PDB file of C-alpha atoms and ligand atoms in Angstrom:
ATOM      1  CA  UNK A  62      -8.183   1.393   4.808  1.00 76.00           C
ATOM      2  CA  UNK A  63      -4.482   1.421   5.588  1.00 91.00           C
ATOM      3  CA  UNK A  64      -3.341  -1.537   7.635  1.00 94.00           C
ATOM      4  CA  UNK A  65       0.183  -1.474   9.006  1.00 95.00           C
ATOM      5  CA  UNK A  66      -0.437  -4.025  11.726  1.00 97.00           C
ATOM      6  CA  UNK A  67      -1.437  -7.306  10.143  1.00 98.00           C
ATOM      7  CA  UNK A  68      -0.821  -9.289   6.963  1.00 98.00           C
ATOM      8  CA  UNK A  69      -3.811  -8.808   4.640  1.00 97.00           C
ATOM      9  CA  UNK A  70      -3.635 -12.459   3.637  1.00 97.00           C
ATOM     10  CA  UNK A  71      -3.097 -14.517   6.789  1.00 98.00           C
ATOM     11  CA  UNK A  72      -3.592 -11.873   9.488  1.00 98.00           C
ATOM     12  CA  UNK A  73      -0.208 -12.387  11.146  1.00 97.00           C
ATOM     13  CA  UNK A  74       1.383  -9.494  12.963  1.00 97.00           C
ATOM     14  CA  UNK A  75       3.637  -7.337  10.754  1.00 97.00           C
ATOM     15  CA  UNK A  76       7.068  -6.043  11.637  1.00 95.00           C
ATOM     16  CA  UNK A  77       9.016  -3.143  10.145  1.00 94.00           C
ATOM     17  CA  UNK A  78      11.001  -5.496   7.890  1.00 94.00           C
ATOM     18  CA  UNK A  79       7.853  -7.084   6.487  1.00 96.00           C
ATOM     19  CA  UNK A  80       6.529  -3.690   5.470  1.00 96.00           C
ATOM     20  CA  UNK A  81       9.865  -2.496   4.092  1.00 94.00           C
ATOM     21  CA  UNK A  82      10.484  -5.543   1.911  1.00 95.00           C
ATOM     22  CA  UNK A  83       6.902  -5.492   0.644  1.00 96.00           C
ATOM     23  CA  UNK A  84       7.303  -1.860  -0.340  1.00 95.00           C
ATOM     24  CA  UNK A  85      10.606  -2.678  -1.997  1.00 92.00           C
ATOM     25  CA  UNK A  86       9.397  -5.687  -3.967  1.00 93.00           C
ATOM     26  CA  UNK A  87       5.725  -5.047  -4.596  1.00 95.00           C
ATOM     27  CA  UNK A  88       4.479  -1.506  -4.183  1.00 95.00           C
ATOM     28  CA  UNK A  89       6.330   1.431  -2.735  1.00 94.00           C
ATOM     29  CA  UNK A  90       3.097   3.240  -1.938  1.00 95.00           C
ATOM     30  CA  UNK A  91       1.260   0.272  -0.466  1.00 96.00           C
ATOM     31  CA  UNK A  92      -0.876   0.793   2.591  1.00 95.00           C
ATOM     32  CA  UNK A  93      -1.539  -2.867   3.289  1.00 97.00           C
ATOM     33  CA  UNK A  94       1.089  -5.567   3.409  1.00 97.00           C
ATOM     34  CA  UNK A  95       1.974  -9.241   3.404  1.00 97.00           C
ATOM     35  CA  UNK A  96       4.026 -10.945   6.100  1.00 97.00           C
ATOM     36  CA  UNK A  97       7.313 -12.517   5.012  1.00 97.00           C
ATOM     37  CA  UNK A  98       5.765 -15.979   4.748  1.00 97.00           C
ATOM     38  CA  UNK A  99       2.971 -14.870   2.437  1.00 98.00           C
ATOM     39  CA  UNK A 100       5.346 -12.714   0.420  1.00 97.00           C
ATOM     40  CA  UNK A 101       7.678 -15.675  -0.088  1.00 97.00           C
ATOM     41  CA  UNK A 102       4.751 -17.800  -1.209  1.00 96.00           C
ATOM     42  CA  UNK A 103       3.629 -15.147  -3.675  1.00 95.00           C
ATOM     43  CA  UNK A 104       7.097 -15.005  -5.201  1.00 93.00           C
ATOM     44  CA  UNK A 105       7.488 -18.772  -5.142  1.00 96.00           C
ATOM     45  CA  UNK A 106      10.568 -18.627  -2.927  1.00 95.00           C
ATOM     46  CA  UNK A 107      11.304 -19.453   0.696  1.00 97.00           C
ATOM     47  CA  UNK A 108      11.125 -17.327   3.814  1.00 96.00           C
ATOM     48  CA  UNK A 109      14.922 -17.616   4.006  1.00 97.00           C
ATOM     49  CA  UNK A 110      15.267 -16.072   0.560  1.00 96.00           C
ATOM     50  CA  UNK A 111      13.206 -13.084   1.629  1.00 96.00           C
ATOM     51  CA  UNK A 112      15.172 -12.708   4.857  1.00 96.00           C
ATOM     52  CA  UNK A 113      18.428 -12.787   2.905  1.00 95.00           C
ATOM     53  CA  UNK A 114      17.090 -10.054   0.666  1.00 93.00           C
ATOM     54  CA  UNK A 115      16.166  -7.966   3.695  1.00 93.00           C
ATOM     55  CA  UNK A 116      19.667  -8.449   5.126  1.00 93.00           C
ATOM     56  CA  UNK A 117      21.144  -7.502   1.774  1.00 92.00           C
ATOM     57  CA  UNK A 118      19.197  -4.253   1.522  1.00 88.00           C
ATOM     58  CA  UNK A 119      19.939  -3.348   5.110  1.00 87.00           C
ATOM     59  CA  UNK A 120      23.673  -3.983   4.792  1.00 88.00           C
ATOM     60  CA  UNK A 121      23.960  -2.164   1.494  1.00 85.00           C
ATOM     61  CA  UNK A 122      22.467   0.897   3.188  1.00 74.00           C
ATOM     62  CA  UNK A 123      21.341   2.322  -0.140  1.00 68.00           C
ATOM     63  CA  UNK A 124      17.650   1.796   0.320  1.00 66.00           C
ATOM     64  CA  UNK A 125      15.871   4.413   2.382  1.00 73.00           C
ATOM     65  CA  UNK A 126      13.189   1.904   3.282  1.00 74.00           C
ATOM     66  CA  UNK A 127      15.655  -0.002   5.452  1.00 72.00           C
ATOM     67  CA  UNK A 128      16.820   2.596   7.921  1.00 64.00           C
TER      68      UNK A 128
HETATM   69 ZN1   ZN B  78       0.751 -13.543   5.943  1.00 94.37          ZN
END
């Protein structure tokens, strides 16, 4: 079942950015998502790295997921 509200790993509340970056990095057609912390852990990077990536995509304005 689609879950747009909570991280499917830790259960934390999801925000629009969490969903957008997950779609961008993992699966564009996903209907369940990881929070930024769990996503960072999965990729072996830090939360800051993920947030920088989000900022990058938003500023570049080329990705339709970040509007
Ligand atoms: Zn999580």
